[in-house]
mmCIF file of C-alpha atoms and ligand atoms in Angstrom:
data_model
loop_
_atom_site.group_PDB
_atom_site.id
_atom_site.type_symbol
_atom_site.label_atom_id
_atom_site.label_comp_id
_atom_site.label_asym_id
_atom_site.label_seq_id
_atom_site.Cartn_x
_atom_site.Cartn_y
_atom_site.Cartn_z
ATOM 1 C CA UNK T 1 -28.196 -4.406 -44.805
ATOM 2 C CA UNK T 2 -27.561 -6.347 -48.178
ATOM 3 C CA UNK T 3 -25.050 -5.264 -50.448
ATOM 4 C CA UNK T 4 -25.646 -5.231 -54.039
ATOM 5 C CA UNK T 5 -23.284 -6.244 -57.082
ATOM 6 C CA UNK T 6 -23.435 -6.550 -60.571
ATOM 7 C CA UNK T 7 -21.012 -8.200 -62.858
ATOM 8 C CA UNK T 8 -21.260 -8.339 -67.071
ATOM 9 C CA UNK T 9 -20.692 -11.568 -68.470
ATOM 10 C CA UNK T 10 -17.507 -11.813 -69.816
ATOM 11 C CA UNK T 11 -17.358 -11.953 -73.615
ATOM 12 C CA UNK T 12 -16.705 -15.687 -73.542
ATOM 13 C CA UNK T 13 -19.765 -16.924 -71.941
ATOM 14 C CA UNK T 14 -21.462 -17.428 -75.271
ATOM 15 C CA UNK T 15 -24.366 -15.277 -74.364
ATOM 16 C CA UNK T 16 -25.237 -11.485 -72.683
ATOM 17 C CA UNK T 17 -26.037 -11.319 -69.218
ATOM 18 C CA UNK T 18 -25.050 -9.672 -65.790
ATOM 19 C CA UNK T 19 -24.451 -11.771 -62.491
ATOM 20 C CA UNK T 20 -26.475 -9.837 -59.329
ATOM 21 C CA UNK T 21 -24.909 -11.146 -55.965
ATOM 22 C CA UNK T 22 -26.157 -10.142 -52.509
ATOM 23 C CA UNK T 23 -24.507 -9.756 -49.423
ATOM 24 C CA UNK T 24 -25.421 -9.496 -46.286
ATOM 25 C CA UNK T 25 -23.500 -7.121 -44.901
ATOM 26 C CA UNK T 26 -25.115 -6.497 -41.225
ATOM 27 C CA UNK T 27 -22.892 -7.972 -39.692
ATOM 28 C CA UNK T 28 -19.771 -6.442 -40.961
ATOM 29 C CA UNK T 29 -21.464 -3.034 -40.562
ATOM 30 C CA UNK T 30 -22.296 -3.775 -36.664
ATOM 31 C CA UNK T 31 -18.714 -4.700 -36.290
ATOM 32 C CA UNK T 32 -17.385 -1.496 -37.737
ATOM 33 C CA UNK T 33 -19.834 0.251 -35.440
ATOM 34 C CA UNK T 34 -18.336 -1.419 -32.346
ATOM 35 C CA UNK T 35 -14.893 -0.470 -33.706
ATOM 36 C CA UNK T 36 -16.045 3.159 -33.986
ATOM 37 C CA UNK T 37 -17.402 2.607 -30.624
ATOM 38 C CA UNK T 38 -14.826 1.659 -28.977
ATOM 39 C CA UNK T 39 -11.917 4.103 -30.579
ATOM 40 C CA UNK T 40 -14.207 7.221 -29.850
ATOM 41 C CA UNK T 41 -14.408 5.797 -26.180
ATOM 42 C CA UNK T 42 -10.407 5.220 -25.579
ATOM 43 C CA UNK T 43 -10.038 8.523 -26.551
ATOM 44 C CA UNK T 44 -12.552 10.029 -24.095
ATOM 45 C CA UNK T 45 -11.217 8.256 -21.447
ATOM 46 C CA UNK T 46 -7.374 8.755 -22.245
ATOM 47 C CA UNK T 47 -8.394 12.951 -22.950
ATOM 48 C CA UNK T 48 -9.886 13.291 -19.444
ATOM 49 C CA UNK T 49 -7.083 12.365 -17.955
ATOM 50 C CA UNK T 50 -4.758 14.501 -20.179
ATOM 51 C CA UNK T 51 -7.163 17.556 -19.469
ATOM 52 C CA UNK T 52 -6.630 17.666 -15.864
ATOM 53 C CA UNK T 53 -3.064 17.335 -16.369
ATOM 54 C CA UNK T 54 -2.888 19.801 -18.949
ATOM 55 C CA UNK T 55 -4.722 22.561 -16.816
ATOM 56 C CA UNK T 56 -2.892 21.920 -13.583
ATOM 57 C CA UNK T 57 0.269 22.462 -15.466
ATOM 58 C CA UNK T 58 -0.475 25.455 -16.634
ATOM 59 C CA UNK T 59 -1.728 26.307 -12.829
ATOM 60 C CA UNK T 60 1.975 25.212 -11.810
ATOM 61 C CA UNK T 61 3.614 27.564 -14.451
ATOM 62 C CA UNK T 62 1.513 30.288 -13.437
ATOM 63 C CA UNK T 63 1.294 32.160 -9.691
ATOM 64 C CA UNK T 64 0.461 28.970 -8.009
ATOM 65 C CA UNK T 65 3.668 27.674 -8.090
ATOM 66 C CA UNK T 66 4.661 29.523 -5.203
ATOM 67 C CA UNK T 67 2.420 28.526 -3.013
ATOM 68 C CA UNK T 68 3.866 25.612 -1.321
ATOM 69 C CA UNK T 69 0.657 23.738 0.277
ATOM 70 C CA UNK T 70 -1.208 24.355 -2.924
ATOM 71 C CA UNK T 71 1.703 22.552 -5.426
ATOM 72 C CA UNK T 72 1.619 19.688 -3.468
ATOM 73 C CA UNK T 73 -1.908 19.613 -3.549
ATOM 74 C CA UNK T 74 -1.968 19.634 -7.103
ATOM 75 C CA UNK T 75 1.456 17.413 -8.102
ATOM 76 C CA UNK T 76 -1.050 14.768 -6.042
ATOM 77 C CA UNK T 77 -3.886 15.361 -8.491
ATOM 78 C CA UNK T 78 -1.485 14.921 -11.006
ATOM 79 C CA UNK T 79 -0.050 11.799 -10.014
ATOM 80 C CA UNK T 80 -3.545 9.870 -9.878
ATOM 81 C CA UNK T 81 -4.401 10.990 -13.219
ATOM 82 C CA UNK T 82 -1.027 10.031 -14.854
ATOM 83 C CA UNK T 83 -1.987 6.423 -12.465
ATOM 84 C CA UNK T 84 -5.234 5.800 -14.027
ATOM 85 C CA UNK T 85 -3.968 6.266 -17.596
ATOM 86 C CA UNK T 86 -1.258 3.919 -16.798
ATOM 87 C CA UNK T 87 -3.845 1.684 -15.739
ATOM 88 C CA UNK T 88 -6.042 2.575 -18.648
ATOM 89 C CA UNK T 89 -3.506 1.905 -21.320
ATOM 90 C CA UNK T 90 -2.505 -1.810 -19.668
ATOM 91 C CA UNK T 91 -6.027 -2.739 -19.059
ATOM 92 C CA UNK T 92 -6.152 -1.803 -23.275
ATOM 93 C CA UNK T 93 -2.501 -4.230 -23.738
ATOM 94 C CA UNK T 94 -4.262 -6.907 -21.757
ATOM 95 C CA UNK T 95 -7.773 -6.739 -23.702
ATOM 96 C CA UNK T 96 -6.126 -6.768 -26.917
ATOM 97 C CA UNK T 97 -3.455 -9.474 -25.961
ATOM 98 C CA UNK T 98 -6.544 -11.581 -24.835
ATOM 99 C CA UNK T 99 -8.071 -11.105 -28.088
ATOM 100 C CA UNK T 100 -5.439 -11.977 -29.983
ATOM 101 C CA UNK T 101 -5.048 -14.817 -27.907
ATOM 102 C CA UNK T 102 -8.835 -16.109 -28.887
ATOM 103 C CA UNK T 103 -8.296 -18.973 -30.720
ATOM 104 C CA UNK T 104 -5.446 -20.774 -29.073
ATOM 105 C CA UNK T 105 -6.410 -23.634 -27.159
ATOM 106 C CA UNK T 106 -5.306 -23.646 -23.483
ATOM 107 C CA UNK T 107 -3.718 -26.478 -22.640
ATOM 108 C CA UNK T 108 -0.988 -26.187 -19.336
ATOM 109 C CA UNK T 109 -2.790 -27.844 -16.433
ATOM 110 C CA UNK T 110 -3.186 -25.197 -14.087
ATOM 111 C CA UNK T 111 -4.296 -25.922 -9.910
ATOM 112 C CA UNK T 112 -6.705 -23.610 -9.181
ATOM 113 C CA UNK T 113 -5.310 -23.045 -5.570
ATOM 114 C CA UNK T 114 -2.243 -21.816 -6.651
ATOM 115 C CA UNK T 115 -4.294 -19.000 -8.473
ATOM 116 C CA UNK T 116 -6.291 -18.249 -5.993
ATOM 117 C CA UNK T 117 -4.119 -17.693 -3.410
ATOM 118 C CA UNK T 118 -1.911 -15.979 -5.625
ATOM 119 C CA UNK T 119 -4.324 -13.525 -6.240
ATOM 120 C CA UNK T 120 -5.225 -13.127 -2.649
ATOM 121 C CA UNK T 121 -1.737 -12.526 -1.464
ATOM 122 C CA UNK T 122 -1.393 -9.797 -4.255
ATOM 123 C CA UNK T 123 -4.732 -7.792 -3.380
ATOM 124 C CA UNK T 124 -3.887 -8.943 0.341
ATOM 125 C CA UNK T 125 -3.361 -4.847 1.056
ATOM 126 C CA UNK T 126 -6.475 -3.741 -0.723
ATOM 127 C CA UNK T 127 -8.983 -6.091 1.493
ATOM 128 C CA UNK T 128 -6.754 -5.572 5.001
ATOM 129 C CA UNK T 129 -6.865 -1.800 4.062
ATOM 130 C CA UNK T 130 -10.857 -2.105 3.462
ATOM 131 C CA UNK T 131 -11.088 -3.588 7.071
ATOM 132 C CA UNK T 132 -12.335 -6.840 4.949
ATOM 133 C CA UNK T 133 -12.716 -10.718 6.343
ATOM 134 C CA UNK T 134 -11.756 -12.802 3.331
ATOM 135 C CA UNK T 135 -13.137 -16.539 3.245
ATOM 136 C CA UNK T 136 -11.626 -19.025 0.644
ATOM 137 C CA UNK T 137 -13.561 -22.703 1.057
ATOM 138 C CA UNK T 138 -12.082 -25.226 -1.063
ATOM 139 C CA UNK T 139 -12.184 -28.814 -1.650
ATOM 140 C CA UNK T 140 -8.976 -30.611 -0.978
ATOM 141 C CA UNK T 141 -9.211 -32.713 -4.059
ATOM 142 C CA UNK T 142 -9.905 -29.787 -6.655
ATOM 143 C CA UNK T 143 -8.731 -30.571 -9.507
ATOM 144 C CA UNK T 144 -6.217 -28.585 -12.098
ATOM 145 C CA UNK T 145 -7.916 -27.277 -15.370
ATOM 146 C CA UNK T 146 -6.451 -27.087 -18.944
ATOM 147 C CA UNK T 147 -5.279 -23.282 -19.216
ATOM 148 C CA UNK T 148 -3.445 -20.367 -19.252
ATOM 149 C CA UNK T 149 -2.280 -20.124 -15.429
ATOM 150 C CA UNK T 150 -1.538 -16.101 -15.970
ATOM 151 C CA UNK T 151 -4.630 -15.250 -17.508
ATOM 152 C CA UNK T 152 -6.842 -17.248 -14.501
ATOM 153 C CA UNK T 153 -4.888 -15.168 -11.806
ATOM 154 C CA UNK T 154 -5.588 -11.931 -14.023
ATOM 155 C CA UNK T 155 -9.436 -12.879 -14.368
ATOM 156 C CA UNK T 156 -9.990 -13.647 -10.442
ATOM 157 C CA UNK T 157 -7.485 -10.458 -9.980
ATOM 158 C CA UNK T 158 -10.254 -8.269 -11.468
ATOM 159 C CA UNK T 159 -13.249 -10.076 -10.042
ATOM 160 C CA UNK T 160 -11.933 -9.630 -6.368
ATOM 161 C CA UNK T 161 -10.513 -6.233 -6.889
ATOM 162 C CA UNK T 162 -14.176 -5.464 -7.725
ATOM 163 C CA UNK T 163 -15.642 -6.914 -4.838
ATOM 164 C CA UNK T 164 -13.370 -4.852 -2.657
ATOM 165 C CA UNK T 165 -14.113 -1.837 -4.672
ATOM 166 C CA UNK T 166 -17.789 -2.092 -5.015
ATOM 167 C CA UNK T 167 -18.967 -4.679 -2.283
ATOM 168 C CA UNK T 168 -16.581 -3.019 0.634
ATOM 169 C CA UNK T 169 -19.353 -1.875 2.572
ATOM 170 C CA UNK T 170 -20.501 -5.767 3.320
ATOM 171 C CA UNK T 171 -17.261 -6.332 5.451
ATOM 172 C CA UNK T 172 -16.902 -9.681 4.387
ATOM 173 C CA UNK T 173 -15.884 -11.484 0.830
ATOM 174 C CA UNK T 174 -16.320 -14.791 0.253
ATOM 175 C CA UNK T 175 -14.626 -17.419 -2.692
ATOM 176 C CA UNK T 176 -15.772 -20.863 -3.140
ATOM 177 C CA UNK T 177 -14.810 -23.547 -5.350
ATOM 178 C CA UNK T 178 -16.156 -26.408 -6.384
ATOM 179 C CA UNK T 179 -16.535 -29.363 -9.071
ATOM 180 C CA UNK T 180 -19.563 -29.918 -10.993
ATOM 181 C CA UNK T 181 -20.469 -33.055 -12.619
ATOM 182 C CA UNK T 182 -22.351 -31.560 -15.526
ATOM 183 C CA UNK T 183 -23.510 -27.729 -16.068
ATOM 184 C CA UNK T 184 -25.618 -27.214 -19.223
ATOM 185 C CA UNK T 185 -24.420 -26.112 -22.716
ATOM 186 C CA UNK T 186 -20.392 -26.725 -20.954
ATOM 187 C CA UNK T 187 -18.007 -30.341 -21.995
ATOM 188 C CA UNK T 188 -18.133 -32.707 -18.878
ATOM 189 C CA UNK T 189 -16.847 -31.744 -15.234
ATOM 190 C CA UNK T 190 -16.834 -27.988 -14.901
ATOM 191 C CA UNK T 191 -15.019 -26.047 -12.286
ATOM 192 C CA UNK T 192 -17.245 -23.565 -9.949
ATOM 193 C CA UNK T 193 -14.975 -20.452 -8.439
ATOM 194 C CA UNK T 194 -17.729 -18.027 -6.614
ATOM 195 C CA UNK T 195 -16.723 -14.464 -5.638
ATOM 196 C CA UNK T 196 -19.627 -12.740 -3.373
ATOM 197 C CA UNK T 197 -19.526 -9.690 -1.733
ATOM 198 C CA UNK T 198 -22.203 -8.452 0.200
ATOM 199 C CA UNK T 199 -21.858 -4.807 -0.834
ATOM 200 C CA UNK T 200 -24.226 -2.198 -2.485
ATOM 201 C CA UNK T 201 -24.806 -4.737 -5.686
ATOM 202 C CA UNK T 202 -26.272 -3.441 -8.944
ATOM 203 C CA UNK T 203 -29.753 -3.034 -10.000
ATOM 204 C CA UNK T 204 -30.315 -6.528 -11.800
ATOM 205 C CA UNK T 205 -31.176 -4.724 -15.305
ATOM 206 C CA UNK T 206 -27.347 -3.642 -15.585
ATOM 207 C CA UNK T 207 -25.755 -7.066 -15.295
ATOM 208 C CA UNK T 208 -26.320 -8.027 -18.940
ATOM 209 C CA UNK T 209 -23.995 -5.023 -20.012
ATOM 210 C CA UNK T 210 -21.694 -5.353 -17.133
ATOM 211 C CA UNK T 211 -19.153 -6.863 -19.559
ATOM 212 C CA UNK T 212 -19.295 -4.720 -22.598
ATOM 213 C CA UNK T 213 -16.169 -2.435 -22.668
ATOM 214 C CA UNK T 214 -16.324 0.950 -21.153
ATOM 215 C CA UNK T 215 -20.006 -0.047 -19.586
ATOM 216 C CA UNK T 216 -20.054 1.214 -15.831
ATOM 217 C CA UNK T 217 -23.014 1.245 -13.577
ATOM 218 C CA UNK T 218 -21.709 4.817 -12.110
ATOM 219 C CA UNK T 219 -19.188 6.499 -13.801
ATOM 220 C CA UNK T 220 -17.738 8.698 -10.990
ATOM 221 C CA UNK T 221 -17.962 5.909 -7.909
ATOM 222 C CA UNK T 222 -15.597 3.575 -10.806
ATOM 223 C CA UNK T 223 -13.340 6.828 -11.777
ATOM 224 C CA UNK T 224 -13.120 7.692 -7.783
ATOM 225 C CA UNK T 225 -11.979 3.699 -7.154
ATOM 226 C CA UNK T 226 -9.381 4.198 -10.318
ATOM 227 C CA UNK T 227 -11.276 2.055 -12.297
ATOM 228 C CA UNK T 228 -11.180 2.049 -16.313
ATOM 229 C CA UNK T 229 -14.389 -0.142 -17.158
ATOM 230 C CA UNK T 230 -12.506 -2.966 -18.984
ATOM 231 C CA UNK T 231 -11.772 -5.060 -16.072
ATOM 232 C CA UNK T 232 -14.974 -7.320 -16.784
ATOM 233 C CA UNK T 233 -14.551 -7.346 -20.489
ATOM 234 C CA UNK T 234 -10.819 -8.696 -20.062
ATOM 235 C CA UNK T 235 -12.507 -11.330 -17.678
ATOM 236 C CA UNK T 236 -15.179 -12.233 -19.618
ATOM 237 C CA UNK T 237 -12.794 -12.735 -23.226
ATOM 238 C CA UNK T 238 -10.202 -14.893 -21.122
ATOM 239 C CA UNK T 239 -13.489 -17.279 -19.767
ATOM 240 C CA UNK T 240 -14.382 -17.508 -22.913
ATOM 241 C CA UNK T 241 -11.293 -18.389 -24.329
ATOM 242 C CA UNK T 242 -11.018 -21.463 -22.034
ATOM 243 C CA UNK T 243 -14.522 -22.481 -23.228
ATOM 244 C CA UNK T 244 -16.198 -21.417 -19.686
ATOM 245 C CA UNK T 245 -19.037 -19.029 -18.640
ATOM 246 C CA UNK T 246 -19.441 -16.094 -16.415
ATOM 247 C CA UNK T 247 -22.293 -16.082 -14.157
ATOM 248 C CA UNK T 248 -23.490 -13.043 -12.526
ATOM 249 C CA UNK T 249 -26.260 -12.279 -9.846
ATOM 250 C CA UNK T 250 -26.330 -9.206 -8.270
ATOM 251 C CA UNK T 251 -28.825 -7.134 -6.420
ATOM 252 C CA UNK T 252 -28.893 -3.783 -3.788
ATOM 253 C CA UNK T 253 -30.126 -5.729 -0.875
ATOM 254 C CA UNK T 254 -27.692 -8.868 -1.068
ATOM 255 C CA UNK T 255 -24.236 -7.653 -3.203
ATOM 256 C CA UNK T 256 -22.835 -9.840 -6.059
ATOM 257 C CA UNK T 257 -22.063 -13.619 -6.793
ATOM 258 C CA UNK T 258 -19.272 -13.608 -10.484
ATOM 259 C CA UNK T 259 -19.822 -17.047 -11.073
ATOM 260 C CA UNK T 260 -16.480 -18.599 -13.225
ATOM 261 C CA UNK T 261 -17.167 -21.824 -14.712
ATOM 262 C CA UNK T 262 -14.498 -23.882 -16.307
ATOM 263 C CA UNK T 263 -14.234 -26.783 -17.782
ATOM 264 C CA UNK T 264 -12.201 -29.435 -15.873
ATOM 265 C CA UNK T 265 -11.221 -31.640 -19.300
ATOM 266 C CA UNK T 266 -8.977 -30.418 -22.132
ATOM 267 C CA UNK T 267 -11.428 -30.309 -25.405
ATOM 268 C CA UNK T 268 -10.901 -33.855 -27.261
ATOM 269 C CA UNK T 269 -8.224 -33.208 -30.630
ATOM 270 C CA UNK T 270 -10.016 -32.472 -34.074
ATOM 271 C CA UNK T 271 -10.539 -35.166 -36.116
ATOM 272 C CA UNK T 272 -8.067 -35.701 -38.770
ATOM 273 C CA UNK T 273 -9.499 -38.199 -41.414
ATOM 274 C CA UNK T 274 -5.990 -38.536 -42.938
ATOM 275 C CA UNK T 275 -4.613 -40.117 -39.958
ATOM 276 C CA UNK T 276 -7.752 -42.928 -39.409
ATOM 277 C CA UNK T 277 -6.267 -46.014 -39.854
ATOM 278 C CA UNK T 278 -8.652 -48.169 -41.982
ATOM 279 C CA UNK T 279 -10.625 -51.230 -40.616
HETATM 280 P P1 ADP E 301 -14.412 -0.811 -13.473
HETATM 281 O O1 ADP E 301 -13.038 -0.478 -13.892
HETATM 282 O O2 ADP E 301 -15.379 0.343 -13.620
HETATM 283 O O3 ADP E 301 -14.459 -1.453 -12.135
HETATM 284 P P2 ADP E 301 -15.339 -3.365 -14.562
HETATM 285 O O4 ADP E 301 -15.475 -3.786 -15.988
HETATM 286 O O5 ADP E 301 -14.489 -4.177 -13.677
HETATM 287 O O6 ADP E 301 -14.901 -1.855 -14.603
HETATM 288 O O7 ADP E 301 -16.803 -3.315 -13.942
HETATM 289 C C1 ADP E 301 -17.839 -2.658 -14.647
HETATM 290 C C2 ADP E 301 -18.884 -2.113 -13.678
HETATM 291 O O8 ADP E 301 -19.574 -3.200 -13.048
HETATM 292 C C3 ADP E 301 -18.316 -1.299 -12.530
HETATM 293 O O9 ADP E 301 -18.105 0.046 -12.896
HETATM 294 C C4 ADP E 301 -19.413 -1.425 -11.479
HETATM 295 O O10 ADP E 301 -20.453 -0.497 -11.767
HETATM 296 C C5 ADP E 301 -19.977 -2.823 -11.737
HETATM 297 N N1 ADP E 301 -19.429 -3.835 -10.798
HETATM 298 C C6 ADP E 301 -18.406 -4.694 -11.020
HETATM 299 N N2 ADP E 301 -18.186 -5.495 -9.962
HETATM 300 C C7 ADP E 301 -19.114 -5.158 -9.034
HETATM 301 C C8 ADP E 301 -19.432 -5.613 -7.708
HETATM 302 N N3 ADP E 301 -18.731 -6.587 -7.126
HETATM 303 N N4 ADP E 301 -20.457 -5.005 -7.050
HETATM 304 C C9 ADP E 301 -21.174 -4.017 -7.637
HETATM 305 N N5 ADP E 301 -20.912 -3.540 -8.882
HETATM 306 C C10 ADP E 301 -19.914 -4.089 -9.578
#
């Protein structure tokens, strides 16, 4: 889409004339789309929520609320919906704290143990609950990456949560990590954390969406786990923000590999010309 503009000359210019400019203006236009986008879809997603607990209040202040089996039942309901807007609007804090985040360079050396078995010991009554084996293989020398140690444990957080969520039925997660010497289109030595499950998977023509906001392979099995379709975005944003790349392969007859690749080396300082000291 090109945007058009025409200017007179002004009366100083010594001659008559107008100045056309163009603009492309795609690009802006897409972005407001994806803003659109993504407003109309918070609201969805906070108004079902809000329905349910809307109608079984009015089913409280009504007849029902005598019944003593049948209030409990629905104070439960009411409960997990209130949850999974909680968990809806700080899945929203996080993205947008990520985002606002983009551009500052992570620096803390962070040991990649630490966050992994941090994360492990948090979701620790999630897998033992699923009846899940849980194998963590990693080198004894791994090394600690420049970063943001919160934002790691919240990106392998999501990607494990998942695996218990979706890949449940394979009885058995796995998380690897290793060091690569190279990895195309990343800066030197680059970190390799593998999550696999060996659940139901996805058909492999979702996994290019998998990270857009709001983008769910099935709707009600993500709603039924409390999920709020962000949790892939938020990990996706904080990879990229420490210069990495997310990997995945997935199919129904194996389950899923998320494949986080980091790079071991802080990125070298900008150039400042001003401070080159001359030959
Ligand atoms: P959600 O809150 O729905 O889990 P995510 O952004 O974390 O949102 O994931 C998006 C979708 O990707 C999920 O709804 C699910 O369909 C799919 N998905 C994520 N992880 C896995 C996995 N380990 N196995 C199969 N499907 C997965």
């Amino acid at each position: 889409t090109w945007q058009v503009t025409a200017r007179a000359l002004p009366p100083g210019a010594g001659f008559a004339g107008l100045v056309i400019s163009l603009h492309d203006i795609s690009h802006r236009e897409a972005a407001e789309a994806q803003r659109r986008d993504f407003v109309a879809n918070v609201s969805h997603e906070l108004r079902s929520p809000l329905t349910v607990l809307t109608g079984f209040i009015e089913t409280l202040q009504g007849a029902a609320a005598r019944d003593e089996h049948a209030r409990q039942e629905f104070l439960d309901i009411m409960a997990r919906e209130a949850a999974r807007m909680t968990g809806l609007v700080q899945d929203l804090l996080s993205l947008s704290r990520v985002e606002a985040s983009e551009r500052i360079r992570p620096r803390d050396p962070v040991a990649m143990d630490d966050v992994l078995r941090a994360t492990i010991a948090a979701l620790r009554p999630q897998i033992d609950g699923a009846g899940l084996a849980l194998d963590l293989t990693l080198p004894d020398d791994l090394p600690s990456i420049p970063g943001d140690h919160d934002q790691l444990v919240q990106v392998f957080h999501n990607l494990l949560e998942n695996a218990v969520k979706y890949g449940g039925a394979g009885g058995r997660i796995d998380i690897s990590g290793r060091v690569l010497r190279a990895c195309p289109g990343l800066e030197g030595p680059v970190l390799r954390v593998s999550v696999t499950d060996h659940g139901d998977g996805v058909d492999p023509i979702h996994i290019p969406r998998l990270t857009e906001r709001f983008y769910r392979v099935d709707r009600a099995r993500s709603r039924d786990q409390g999920g709020t379709g962000l949790g892939l975005a938020i990990v996706k944003h904080i990879i990229n923000r420490h210069r990495g790349r997310l990997v995945i392969r997935s199919n129904p007859e194996t389950g899923s590999t998320f494949e986080v690749l980091l790079p071991c080396t802080a990125p070298a300082p900008p150039h400042d010309p001003g401070s080159a000291t001359p030959p």
